Structure formats: structure tokens, C-alpha cells
Amino acid sequence: MWKVGLVGTGFWSEKHLQAWSRIPGVQVTALCNRSQEKLTKAGQKYDVSSDRLYTSLDDMLAGADVDIIDIVTGPETHLEFVRKAALAGKHIMCQKPFAPSLEDAEEMVAVAERCGVRLMVTENWRWLDPFQTIKSVIDSGELGKLHVARYIHTDYYTPRMEPGVELPQPFFRTMPRLLFYEMGVHWFDTWRFLFGTPRRLTAELTRVSDHIVGEDSGLVLLGHDGFYGFLDMSWATRQKLDRPLGDQVGPVHLEQLVIDGSEGTLKLYTDGTIAVVSRNGGSERIVKAQTTLDHEESHFRLQSHFIACLNSGEPFQTSGEDNLITLRMTFSVYESAAKQRTIEL
């Protein structure tokens, strides 16, 4: 039985806790959070006794019987928490973004290696149904040689973040790096999952909304050998709205991905339908109708993978070491936009 201690019982922790509760051979035996109210609520819901609820990681490591530390806190806390968990001999799952700097990320990877513990970044986007399905189509060879990939993510989110409006993650307003740090790590990890790591990157960024500090729109061109693609991403566009937004302000992510190959073109539509257009353009085969960004199930797949790799000794898909490449791409976006030049990866 793998015993999990989870740190950070805030907004996204529910998805972690739900997934852990469904995985055989796993039990959440301790919770940690600065907010006693959130801590108590999570403990009651997931049947963690009050004497295993902690307001500091130090106390949890000293007093709880755990094998795994699941860190679901902001990136500014990760170096401290990973170091403490590793020194205590615990395996670690760490929420994305992995670190606010490459130096922090490299130190976390190094301390886990020195201490002989396993470290995986909680990167769930590649585990979403659409991207698992698309990966299977690419791997089947149906598309032939890949030529161009066009990845478009749209939302009309940041212009609605007016002061006083309740947000699920209000810290978005003050993040100096927003779209391509908070979400970019998802997109770049998924891009690498589908296509491998590009050789070079060029970026343009802008801020549309007056209610935020960081960027909320950008275009990134990625160059591979014999293949290129781009990411056209925005939280401040109405271009693909297909439903009334209503009064509650939250994300309504709409995604498109078009992959042109020598033998066919794959299309991910905003409703989640995945189709392949034939080589001559005369027909379209529906691969899967209306997939969703199924975050809860993606966490179940991801956390099941984490446990399977602990049991088998096989490498994690999104190990700390692997995520250094994803972070390098993320930070290169800001460097490219600031210096107005292409960054070699």
C-alpha cells in the first residue's frame, strides 16, 4: 500500500484527491495546508483523521506515515518542499509549473537524485483524452510524414477579470508571466509528447486586458528538422466563442489542432471531435466524436502512471529531469519576445 501525504488542499487538489481515491493500492493518509478551514474540509471529505491534518510540511514529515508527498502548491514553494520531502526519503509528485526558474528546477532534480527518491511533475495535459487519441493516430502512421502543426487555444477570460470579480484562481491577476508560464508548460509538454522537442523557438507576446499584469496572448513558432508548427494562444479573444459565457467568470478553453501529413490531415475541432481528412481531401473519417478536456480522468491516468512506475521502476513520462526541457521552452518564449529573436533549443 502506497501512503500519500498531500500538501496544498486548495482549488486543484480536489482532482488529485479524487484520483488517489480510485487507484488500487493507494491511500491518502495525511493532508497539509496553511488554511485550517480548507484542511478540515478536505480531511472530512476524504476520511483523513484529524490527527493526520497538518499546517506545516515539517510536522507532516515528522509525524505522518507516508511514502509519497504530493505537492499541490504554487511554484514558489516547490524548491523548499521538494528538498524537505527528498531529504525525508519520500517519493514526490510536484505540481506544474515545476519551478519559477531553471536553477530551482535543476536543484530539485539534483536533490531527488542524491537522496535516491523518484520525482515526477504533475503534467496532466498530455493525459487528456484528445491528446491521448491524437498521439495514437500519429503513432499509427496514418498521417504519413508530418509537415505542419497548428495549435490554437482560445478563451475570453482575462478581460472579464475585473477587480472584485470572484475568480477560481485570483492570483492570475498579478502573475508577471501568465499565459505561457501558467499554461505554456502544459502546451509545450504536450507538444513534445506528440512531436518531440523542437530545435528552435520564436515568440511574440502581448497583454490585452487591463485587469492583469502578465501577457494574455501570444504566438510561438517552433522549428523541427523538416517540420514546423505554431501555437496561437489567447485568453483575450472572442473568435471561437460557441456558447454564452454567463455571469460566472472562469475558463472556457476551446482548442483546435490541425496536423498536416503526407497521407492525411488530422483535425481537432473546438467541440472535441477528432477527424482525419484523406490524402486527396475527398473524405473525412471521424476518429472520435466530441472528446473533452477531461481533467479529472487525466489525473487518474497520470497518477496511475506514477504508481505503476514506482512499482515497476520504469521512468516517468514527465520526470523532473524531462521537465527541465519543457521549462527551457517556456522561459525561451519570454527571452525570444523580449530580445525579438529566435532562440536555439
Coordinates of C-alpha atoms in Angstrom, one line a residue:
M1 CA 0.0 0.0 0.0
W2 CA 1.4 3.4 -1.1
K3 CA 0.6 6.0 1.5
V4 CA 0.3 9.6 0.3
G5 CA 0.6 12.9 2.1
L6 CA -0.8 15.7 0.1
V7 CA 0.4 19.3 0.6
G8 CA -2.0 22.1 -0.5
T9 CA -5.7 21.4 -0.2
G10 CA -6.8 24.4 -2.4
F11 CA -8.5 24.7 -5.8
W12 CA -6.8 22.0 -7.8
S13 CA -6.2 19.5 -5.0
E14 CA -9.7 18.0 -5.4
K15 CA -8.7 16.4 -8.7
H16 CA -5.6 14.8 -7.1
L17 CA -7.6 13.5 -4.1
Q18 CA -10.4 12.1 -6.3
A19 CA -7.8 10.3 -8.4
W20 CA -5.9 8.9 -5.5
S21 CA -9.2 7.5 -4.0
R22 CA -9.8 5.5 -7.2
I23 CA -6.3 3.9 -7.6
P24 CA -5.8 0.5 -6.1
G25 CA -3.0 0.1 -3.6
V26 CA -3.0 3.8 -2.7
Q27 CA -4.3 5.6 0.4
V28 CA -4.2 9.3 1.4
T29 CA -3.1 9.1 5.0
A30 CA -2.2 12.8 5.7
L31 CA -3.0 16.3 4.5
C32 CA -1.2 19.6 4.9
N33 CA -2.4 23.2 4.3
R34 CA -1.9 26.6 5.9
S35 CA -5.7 27.2 6.0
Q36 CA -7.2 25.1 8.8
E37 CA -10.7 25.6 7.3
K38 CA -9.7 24.1 3.9
L39 CA -7.6 21.4 5.7
T40 CA -10.5 20.3 7.9
K41 CA -13.0 20.3 5.0
A42 CA -10.7 18.1 2.8
G43 CA -10.0 15.7 5.8
Q44 CA -13.7 15.2 6.4
K45 CA -14.4 14.5 2.7
Y46 CA -11.6 12.1 2.2
D47 CA -11.7 10.4 5.6
V48 CA -8.3 11.6 6.9
S49 CA -8.4 11.7 10.7
S50 CA -7.9 15.0 12.4
D51 CA -4.6 13.8 14.0
R52 CA -3.2 13.5 10.4
L53 CA -4.0 17.0 9.4
Y54 CA -1.0 19.3 9.4
T55 CA -0.4 23.0 8.9
S56 CA 3.2 22.6 8.1
L57 CA 5.2 20.1 5.9
D58 CA 7.8 19.7 8.6
D59 CA 5.1 18.5 11.1
M60 CA 3.7 16.1 8.5
L61 CA 7.1 14.6 7.6
A62 CA 7.9 14.2 11.3
G63 CA 4.5 12.7 12.4
A64 CA 2.8 11.0 9.4
D65 CA 3.3 7.6 8.0
V66 CA 3.7 8.4 4.2
D67 CA 5.7 7.1 1.3
I68 CA 4.7 9.8 -1.3
I69 CA 4.5 13.6 -1.0
D70 CA 2.0 15.1 -3.5
I71 CA 2.8 18.8 -3.8
V72 CA -0.2 20.9 -5.0
T73 CA 1.0 24.4 -4.1
G74 CA 2.4 27.3 -6.1
P75 CA 5.8 27.1 -7.8
E76 CA 7.5 29.5 -5.4
T77 CA 7.1 26.8 -2.7
H78 CA 8.4 23.8 -4.7
L79 CA 12.1 24.0 -4.1
E80 CA 11.7 24.1 -0.3
F81 CA 9.0 21.4 -0.3
V82 CA 10.8 19.1 -2.7
R83 CA 14.1 19.4 -0.8
K84 CA 12.4 18.6 2.5
A85 CA 10.5 15.7 1.1
A86 CA 13.5 14.3 -0.6
L87 CA 15.7 14.6 2.5
A88 CA 13.0 12.7 4.3
G89 CA 13.2 9.9 1.8
K90 CA 9.8 10.4 0.2
H91 CA 8.9 9.9 -3.5
I92 CA 7.5 13.2 -4.9
M93 CA 4.8 14.3 -7.3
C94 CA 5.1 18.0 -7.9
Q95 CA 2.5 20.3 -9.4
K96 CA 3.3 22.3 -12.5
P97 CA 4.7 24.9 -13.2
F98 CA 7.6 22.9 -11.8
A99 CA 9.7 26.0 -10.8
P100 CA 10.0 29.8 -11.3
S101 CA 13.5 29.4 -12.7
L102 CA 15.6 26.7 -14.3
E103 CA 18.1 27.0 -11.4
D104 CA 15.4 25.9 -8.9
A105 CA 14.3 23.1 -11.2
E106 CA 17.8 21.8 -11.6
E107 CA 18.3 21.9 -7.9
M108 CA 15.1 19.9 -7.3
V109 CA 16.2 17.3 -9.8
A110 CA 19.6 17.1 -8.2
V111 CA 18.4 16.7 -4.6
A112 CA 16.0 14.0 -5.6
E113 CA 18.8 12.1 -7.3
R114 CA 21.1 12.5 -4.3
C115 CA 18.5 11.2 -1.9
G116 CA 17.5 8.3 -4.1
V117 CA 13.8 9.2 -4.4
R118 CA 11.6 9.4 -7.5
L119 CA 10.4 12.8 -8.7
M120 CA 7.6 13.4 -11.3
V121 CA 6.0 16.7 -12.4
T122 CA 2.2 16.6 -12.3
E123 CA 1.7 17.5 -16.0
N124 CA -1.8 16.4 -16.9
W125 CA -2.4 18.0 -20.3
R126 CA -0.8 15.1 -22.3
W127 CA -3.1 12.7 -20.4
L128 CA -6.3 14.5 -21.6
D129 CA -8.5 12.4 -23.9
P130 CA -8.0 14.5 -27.1
F131 CA -4.2 14.3 -26.9
Q132 CA -4.1 10.6 -26.0
T133 CA -6.3 10.0 -29.0
I134 CA -4.2 12.2 -31.3
K135 CA -1.0 10.5 -30.2
S136 CA -2.4 7.1 -31.1
V137 CA -3.2 8.4 -34.6
I138 CA 0.3 9.9 -35.1
D139 CA 1.9 6.7 -33.9
S140 CA -0.2 4.6 -36.2
G141 CA 1.4 6.2 -39.2
E142 CA -1.9 7.1 -40.8
L143 CA -0.8 10.8 -41.4
G144 CA 2.5 9.8 -43.0
K145 CA 5.4 12.3 -42.8
L146 CA 4.3 15.3 -40.7
H147 CA 4.7 18.7 -42.4
V148 CA 3.0 21.4 -40.2
A149 CA 1.1 21.5 -36.9
R150 CA -1.2 24.4 -36.0
Y151 CA -2.3 24.5 -32.3
I152 CA -4.8 27.2 -31.4
H153 CA -6.2 27.8 -27.8
T154 CA -8.8 30.5 -27.3
D155 CA -10.7 31.9 -24.3
Y156 CA -12.3 35.1 -23.4
Y157 CA -11.2 35.1 -19.8
T158 CA -8.7 37.9 -18.8
P159 CA -10.9 40.8 -20.0
R160 CA -13.5 39.6 -17.5
M161 CA -11.1 39.6 -14.5
E162 CA -12.3 43.0 -13.2
P163 CA -11.4 43.9 -9.7
G164 CA -13.8 42.5 -7.2
V165 CA -15.0 39.7 -9.5
E166 CA -14.6 36.3 -7.9
L167 CA -12.1 34.1 -9.8
P168 CA -11.2 30.4 -9.2
Q169 CA -7.5 31.4 -9.2
P170 CA -7.4 35.1 -8.4
F171 CA -3.5 35.1 -8.4
F172 CA -3.7 35.1 -12.2
R173 CA -4.3 38.9 -12.0
T174 CA -0.9 39.6 -10.5
M175 CA 1.3 37.0 -12.2
P176 CA 4.1 38.8 -14.2
R177 CA 4.3 35.8 -16.5
L178 CA 0.8 34.5 -17.1
L179 CA -0.3 32.7 -20.2
F180 CA 2.9 31.0 -21.4
Y181 CA 4.1 30.2 -17.8
E182 CA 0.8 29.0 -16.2
M183 CA -0.5 27.3 -19.4
G184 CA 2.6 27.2 -21.6
V185 CA 4.1 24.3 -19.6
H186 CA 1.0 22.3 -20.5
W187 CA 1.3 23.1 -24.2
F188 CA 5.0 22.6 -24.5
D189 CA 4.9 19.3 -22.6
T190 CA 2.0 18.1 -24.8
W191 CA 3.8 19.3 -28.0
R192 CA 6.9 17.3 -27.0
F193 CA 4.7 14.3 -26.3
L194 CA 3.1 14.5 -29.8
F195 CA 6.0 15.7 -31.9
G196 CA 9.2 15.6 -29.9
T197 CA 11.4 18.6 -28.8
P198 CA 11.8 21.3 -31.4
R199 CA 15.2 22.8 -32.4
R200 CA 14.3 26.5 -32.2
L201 CA 11.6 28.9 -31.0
T202 CA 10.4 32.4 -31.9
A203 CA 7.7 34.2 -29.9
E204 CA 5.6 37.4 -29.9
L205 CA 3.6 38.3 -26.8
T206 CA 1.1 41.0 -25.8
R207 CA -1.2 42.0 -23.0
V208 CA -4.8 42.8 -24.0
S209 CA -6.7 43.0 -20.6
D210 CA -6.2 46.0 -18.3
H211 CA -7.0 43.7 -15.3
I212 CA -3.8 41.6 -15.3
V213 CA 0.0 42.2 -15.1
G214 CA 1.3 39.4 -17.4
E215 CA 0.6 38.5 -21.0
D216 CA -2.7 37.0 -22.2
S217 CA -2.0 36.4 -25.9
G218 CA 0.9 35.2 -27.9
L219 CA 2.2 33.4 -31.0
V220 CA 5.1 30.9 -30.8
L221 CA 6.7 29.4 -33.9
L222 CA 8.5 26.1 -33.4
G223 CA 11.0 24.7 -35.8
H224 CA 11.9 21.0 -36.1
D225 CA 14.1 19.3 -38.7
G226 CA 11.8 19.0 -41.8
F227 CA 8.7 20.1 -39.8
Y228 CA 7.4 23.3 -38.2
G229 CA 4.4 24.3 -36.2
F230 CA 3.0 27.2 -34.2
L231 CA 0.9 27.9 -31.1
D232 CA -1.6 30.7 -31.4
M233 CA -2.8 31.1 -27.9
S234 CA -5.1 33.7 -26.2
W235 CA -7.2 34.3 -23.1
A236 CA -8.5 37.5 -24.6
T237 CA -10.2 36.6 -27.9
R238 CA -13.9 36.1 -28.8
Q239 CA -13.0 34.4 -32.1
K240 CA -14.1 30.9 -31.2
L241 CA -16.9 31.5 -28.6
D242 CA -19.5 28.9 -29.2
R243 CA -21.6 29.3 -26.1
P244 CA -22.9 32.1 -23.8
L245 CA -20.3 32.9 -21.1
G246 CA -22.9 33.6 -18.3
D247 CA -22.2 35.6 -15.2
Q248 CA -19.6 33.4 -13.5
V249 CA -16.1 34.2 -14.6
G250 CA -13.9 31.2 -15.2
P251 CA -12.0 29.5 -18.0
V252 CA -13.8 28.3 -21.1
H253 CA -10.9 26.7 -23.0
L254 CA -11.6 26.0 -26.7
E255 CA -8.8 24.1 -28.5
Q256 CA -8.0 23.3 -32.1
L257 CA -5.1 21.3 -33.5
V258 CA -4.5 20.7 -37.2
I259 CA -1.7 18.4 -38.3
D260 CA -0.9 18.2 -42.0
G261 CA 0.9 15.0 -43.1
S262 CA 1.8 13.5 -46.4
E263 CA -1.0 11.0 -46.2
G264 CA -3.7 13.0 -44.5
T265 CA -4.7 15.8 -42.1
L266 CA -5.8 15.4 -38.6
K267 CA -8.3 18.0 -37.2
L268 CA -9.2 18.6 -33.5
Y269 CA -12.4 20.7 -33.6
T270 CA -13.4 23.0 -30.8
D271 CA -16.2 20.7 -29.8
G272 CA -13.6 18.0 -29.2
T273 CA -14.3 16.0 -32.4
I274 CA -11.2 14.4 -33.9
A275 CA -11.2 13.6 -37.6
V276 CA -8.7 12.6 -40.3
V277 CA -9.1 14.1 -43.8
S278 CA -8.0 11.7 -46.6
R279 CA -4.9 12.3 -48.7
N280 CA -7.0 13.5 -51.7
G281 CA -9.2 15.7 -49.5
G282 CA -12.3 13.7 -50.6
S283 CA -13.4 12.2 -47.3
E284 CA -13.2 12.8 -43.6
R285 CA -13.1 9.9 -41.1
I286 CA -14.3 10.6 -37.5
V287 CA -11.7 9.1 -35.2
K288 CA -13.6 10.1 -32.0
A289 CA -16.6 12.3 -31.6
Q290 CA -16.6 15.2 -29.1
T291 CA -13.7 14.4 -26.7
T292 CA -13.4 16.7 -23.7
L293 CA -10.7 18.3 -21.7
D294 CA -11.4 15.6 -19.0
H295 CA -9.2 16.9 -16.3
E296 CA -10.4 14.5 -13.6
E297 CA -9.8 11.5 -15.8
S298 CA -6.4 12.9 -16.9
H299 CA -5.3 13.0 -13.3
F300 CA -6.5 9.4 -12.8
R301 CA -4.4 8.4 -15.8
L302 CA -1.4 10.4 -14.7
Q303 CA -1.4 9.3 -11.1
S304 CA -1.9 5.7 -12.1
H305 CA 1.1 6.1 -14.3
F306 CA 3.1 7.5 -11.3
I307 CA 2.2 4.5 -9.2
A308 CA 2.8 2.0 -12.0
C309 CA 6.3 3.4 -12.5
L310 CA 7.0 3.3 -8.7
N311 CA 6.0 -0.4 -8.8
S312 CA 8.0 -1.3 -11.9
G313 CA 11.0 1.1 -11.7
E314 CA 10.2 2.3 -15.3
P315 CA 10.9 6.1 -16.0
F316 CA 8.1 8.6 -15.6
Q317 CA 6.9 10.3 -18.8
T318 CA 7.2 13.7 -17.1
S319 CA 10.1 13.2 -14.7
G320 CA 11.7 16.2 -13.1
E321 CA 14.7 15.8 -15.4
D322 CA 12.4 15.7 -18.5
N323 CA 10.5 18.7 -17.4
L324 CA 13.7 20.8 -17.5
I325 CA 13.3 20.8 -21.3
T326 CA 9.7 21.9 -21.1
L327 CA 10.7 24.7 -18.7
R328 CA 13.5 25.7 -21.0
M329 CA 11.0 26.1 -23.8
T330 CA 8.7 28.1 -21.5
F331 CA 11.4 30.6 -20.4
S332 CA 12.7 30.8 -24.0
V333 CA 9.3 32.3 -25.0
Y334 CA 9.9 35.3 -22.8
E335 CA 13.5 35.6 -23.9
S336 CA 12.5 35.5 -27.6
A337 CA 9.8 38.1 -27.2
A338 CA 12.0 40.4 -25.2
K339 CA 15.0 40.2 -27.5
Q340 CA 12.9 39.8 -30.7
R341 CA 15.0 36.9 -31.9
T342 CA 14.9 33.2 -32.4
I343 CA 16.1 31.0 -29.5
E344 CA 18.0 27.8 -30.3
L345 CA 16.8 25.0 -28.1

